[in-house]
Each structure stands twice: as C-alpha cells, then as structure tokens.
Coordinates of C-alpha atoms in Angstrom, one line a residue:
T1 CA 0.0 0.0 0.0
W2 CA 2.8 2.4 0.9
L3 CA 4.8 1.7 -2.3
I4 CA 1.7 2.1 -4.5
G5 CA 0.9 5.4 -2.8
E6 CA 4.5 6.6 -3.5
L7 CA 4.2 5.5 -7.1
D8 CA 0.9 7.2 -7.5
K9 CA 2.3 10.4 -6.1
G10 CA 5.3 10.3 -8.4
Q11 CA 3.1 9.6 -11.4
Q12 CA 0.8 12.6 -10.5
E13 CA 3.9 14.8 -10.1
G14 CA 5.4 13.7 -13.4
K15 CA 8.6 12.4 -11.8
L16 CA 10.8 9.6 -13.1
M17 CA 10.8 6.8 -10.5
I18 CA 13.4 4.3 -9.3
I19 CA 12.7 1.5 -6.7
S20 CA 15.5 0.2 -4.7
S21 CA 15.0 -3.0 -2.7
H22 CA 17.0 -5.9 -1.3
I23 CA 15.0 -8.6 -3.1
P24 CA 14.8 -8.7 -6.9
I25 CA 11.5 -9.4 -8.7
G26 CA 10.6 -11.6 -11.6
V27 CA 13.9 -13.5 -11.9
L28 CA 13.2 -16.6 -9.7
P29 CA 10.3 -18.9 -9.1
P30 CA 8.2 -18.1 -6.0
D31 CA 9.3 -19.8 -2.7
N32 CA 12.8 -20.8 -3.9
G33 CA 14.3 -19.2 -0.8
M34 CA 15.8 -16.3 -2.8
G35 CA 12.8 -14.5 -4.2
W36 CA 9.1 -13.7 -3.7
S37 CA 7.1 -15.6 -1.2
A38 CA 4.1 -17.5 -2.5
S39 CA 2.3 -16.7 0.7
A40 CA 2.7 -12.9 0.2
A41 CA -0.5 -10.9 0.3
V42 CA 0.0 -10.0 -3.4
S43 CA 1.4 -12.5 -6.0
E44 CA 4.6 -11.5 -7.7
S45 CA 2.9 -11.6 -11.1
D46 CA 0.1 -9.3 -9.9
F47 CA 2.7 -6.9 -8.4
I48 CA 4.7 -6.7 -11.6
A49 CA 1.5 -6.2 -13.6
K50 CA 0.7 -3.3 -11.3
L51 CA 4.2 -1.8 -11.8
H52 CA 3.6 -2.0 -15.5
T53 CA 0.9 0.6 -15.1
Y54 CA 3.4 3.3 -14.1
P55 CA 5.1 4.6 -17.3
N56 CA 7.4 6.8 -15.1
L57 CA 8.9 3.8 -13.4
I58 CA 12.3 3.4 -15.1
L59 CA 14.4 1.2 -12.8
W60 CA 14.2 -1.5 -10.1
I61 CA 17.6 -1.9 -8.2
A62 CA 18.3 -5.0 -6.1
G63 CA 21.2 -7.0 -4.6
H64 CA 20.0 -10.0 -2.7
R65 CA 21.5 -12.6 -5.1
H66 CA 25.0 -10.9 -5.2
V67 CA 25.2 -11.0 -9.0
N68 CA 25.6 -8.4 -11.7
Q69 CA 22.6 -8.9 -13.8
V70 CA 20.3 -6.7 -16.0
T71 CA 16.8 -8.0 -16.6
P72 CA 14.3 -6.2 -18.9
M73 CA 10.8 -6.0 -17.6
P74 CA 9.1 -5.2 -21.0
S75 CA 5.7 -3.7 -21.2
P76 CA 3.0 -6.4 -21.7
D77 CA 1.4 -4.0 -24.2
A78 CA 3.8 -3.6 -27.3
S79 CA 1.9 -0.4 -28.3
H80 CA 3.0 1.2 -25.0
P81 CA 6.7 0.5 -24.5
E82 CA 6.9 3.2 -21.9
N83 CA 5.2 0.9 -19.4
G84 CA 8.3 -1.3 -19.3
F85 CA 11.2 -0.9 -16.9
W86 CA 14.6 -2.3 -16.1
E87 CA 15.8 -4.4 -13.2
V88 CA 19.4 -4.1 -12.3
E89 CA 21.0 -6.4 -9.7
S90 CA 24.4 -5.7 -8.2
T91 CA 27.0 -7.7 -6.2
S92 CA 28.0 -7.1 -2.6
L93 CA 31.2 -5.4 -1.5
R94 CA 31.8 -8.5 0.6
D95 CA 32.0 -10.7 -2.5
F96 CA 34.7 -10.9 -5.1
P97 CA 35.1 -8.8 -7.3
Q98 CA 33.8 -6.1 -4.9
Q99 CA 32.5 -3.8 -7.6
V100 CA 30.5 -0.7 -7.1
R101 CA 27.8 0.1 -9.6
L102 CA 27.2 3.6 -10.9
F103 CA 24.1 4.9 -12.6
E104 CA 23.8 7.9 -14.9
I105 CA 20.5 8.9 -16.5
N106 CA 20.4 11.1 -19.6
R107 CA 17.6 12.4 -21.7
N108 CA 17.9 11.7 -25.4
S109 CA 16.6 13.8 -28.3
D110 CA 14.3 11.0 -29.4
N111 CA 12.1 11.2 -26.3
T112 CA 13.8 8.3 -24.6
I113 CA 16.2 8.2 -21.6
S114 CA 19.4 6.3 -21.3
I115 CA 20.3 4.7 -18.0
F116 CA 24.0 3.9 -18.1
T117 CA 25.1 1.3 -15.6
T118 CA 28.8 1.0 -15.0
N119 CA 30.6 -1.3 -12.6
V120 CA 33.7 0.1 -11.0
D121 CA 36.6 -1.8 -9.6
P122 CA 37.9 0.2 -6.6
V123 CA 41.6 0.9 -6.4
M124 CA 43.0 -0.5 -3.1
K125 CA 46.3 0.3 -1.5
E126 CA 48.2 -2.9 -0.6
G127 CA 47.8 -3.7 3.1
S128 CA 44.7 -1.5 3.5
L129 CA 41.4 -2.8 5.0
P130 CA 39.7 -2.8 1.6
A131 CA 42.6 -4.9 0.2
L132 CA 42.4 -7.3 3.2
S133 CA 38.6 -7.6 2.5
R134 CA 39.3 -8.4 -1.1
Y135 CA 41.8 -11.1 0.0
Y136 CA 39.1 -12.7 2.2
A137 CA 36.6 -12.5 -0.6
V138 CA 39.0 -14.3 -3.0
A139 CA 39.9 -16.8 -0.3
A140 CA 36.2 -17.6 0.4
Q141 CA 35.5 -18.1 -3.3
Q142 CA 38.4 -20.4 -3.6
I143 CA 37.7 -22.4 -0.4
F144 CA 34.0 -22.8 -0.7
N145 CA 33.8 -22.8 -4.5
V146 CA 30.2 -21.7 -4.3
L147 CA 28.4 -21.9 -7.6
K148 CA 25.2 -19.9 -8.0
P149 CA 22.2 -22.0 -9.0
Y150 CA 21.5 -19.6 -11.8
A151 CA 23.7 -18.2 -14.6
P152 CA 24.2 -14.4 -14.5
S153 CA 23.8 -12.5 -17.7
F154 CA 27.2 -11.0 -17.3
S155 CA 25.6 -7.6 -18.0
Y156 CA 28.1 -5.4 -16.2
N157 CA 28.2 -2.1 -18.1
A158 CA 25.2 -1.3 -20.2
E159 CA 23.1 1.4 -21.7
L160 CA 19.4 0.8 -20.9
V161 CA 17.0 2.8 -23.0
K162 CA 13.5 3.7 -21.7
Q163 CA 10.7 5.3 -23.9
L164 CA 9.1 8.3 -22.2
S165 CA 5.3 8.6 -22.2
P166 CA 3.8 11.6 -24.0
E167 CA 2.8 12.9 -20.6
M168 CA 6.4 12.6 -19.3
Q169 CA 7.7 14.3 -22.5
I170 CA 5.4 17.3 -21.7
E171 CA 6.5 17.3 -18.0
I172 CA 10.2 17.3 -18.9
Q173 CA 9.7 20.1 -21.4
K174 CA 8.0 22.2 -18.7
S175 CA 10.8 21.5 -16.3
T176 CA 13.5 22.3 -18.8
S177 CA 11.8 25.6 -19.7
A178 CA 11.5 26.5 -16.0
L179 CA 15.2 25.7 -15.4
R180 CA 16.2 27.9 -18.4
K181 CA 14.1 30.8 -17.1
Q182 CA 15.8 30.4 -13.6
A183 CA 19.2 30.4 -15.2
Q184 CA 18.5 33.7 -17.1

C-alpha cells in the first residue's frame, strides 16, 4: 500500500521513479528461498503487472543474489513500450570482485532516456582494510567454490533505454523551460 501510494504520487507529479529493494522481482520462481514468497498478500505476477501501469517507473535496483545482472521488464502491451522498466542487480562489496555500480541517467533527443550502468573496480592500497577484505573474498570463493544456482547474464556495463510517455515528455519540457528561465 505504501509503495503504491508513492508510485501514484510520483506519477501525478510527473517524476521519473526508481525503486531500490533488497530482493529482486521476476527473476526466480516463488518460494525458492531467494525471491518472492508464494504466501505474500499479493502475488509477484500481480505486483509486476501493477508496476507496468506506471510509465514513469524506469528502474528497479536489487542486490540479494549478489550477481551483476540486468533483466528487462518489458511492457505487456507492445503499443505502450513506456510501461516497461529495467531491473538491475548488483553484487555485494563483501564478495569478489567487490565492484560498485554507478548509474547515470540522460535524456535523449528521441524522447527516450538512457540509463548507463557502470561497474567500477575500486583501487586499493596494498595492506589497507579494503585490500584485506578483497583477500578474504577471494579466499572464500576459492575455499567454498560456491556456484550460484543460476547463470548471471554478465551484464556489467550497459546502456538501458526507456521510452518516455507523451505525458512525461510534456512534463520534462516544462521542467526544462522553467530551469532555463531560472538560469537567465
């Protein structure tokens, strides 16, 4: 209820919206221990269907599975591609390769936006705490040789394109005009 209220408010205000959560959606079967619970008040498929009614939703960010993966959540209606969004999962700093993910959002001239996702390998001074942490992450990977039960897409750095709805195009035009007036 809270999230739907926030999404409704963002939609009414003409804002682009990003959801950040620990658990990803739509990438695993319910009740597998890593995803949506089948006993939740709302089914995962109903929840995703509801999210597809918000053309201003551009991105869902999650990290629970500790993988770098990009999953498209295309609109169920091909005539309204603006109702789709992207899900981007990131690894943990406790796991090798200890990357940080950056996001940059740009408006394009064709009424789309580009979301650039870039993974960054931090520079670590030998003997520092971050270097020691990397040493432990590498050692744990070698000792436990844990293989994930799913194959990551290996989508590390990407440009994700999102179509803007006609309403969002108008809202962005208004905002741009207001900013230009303020700058003068």
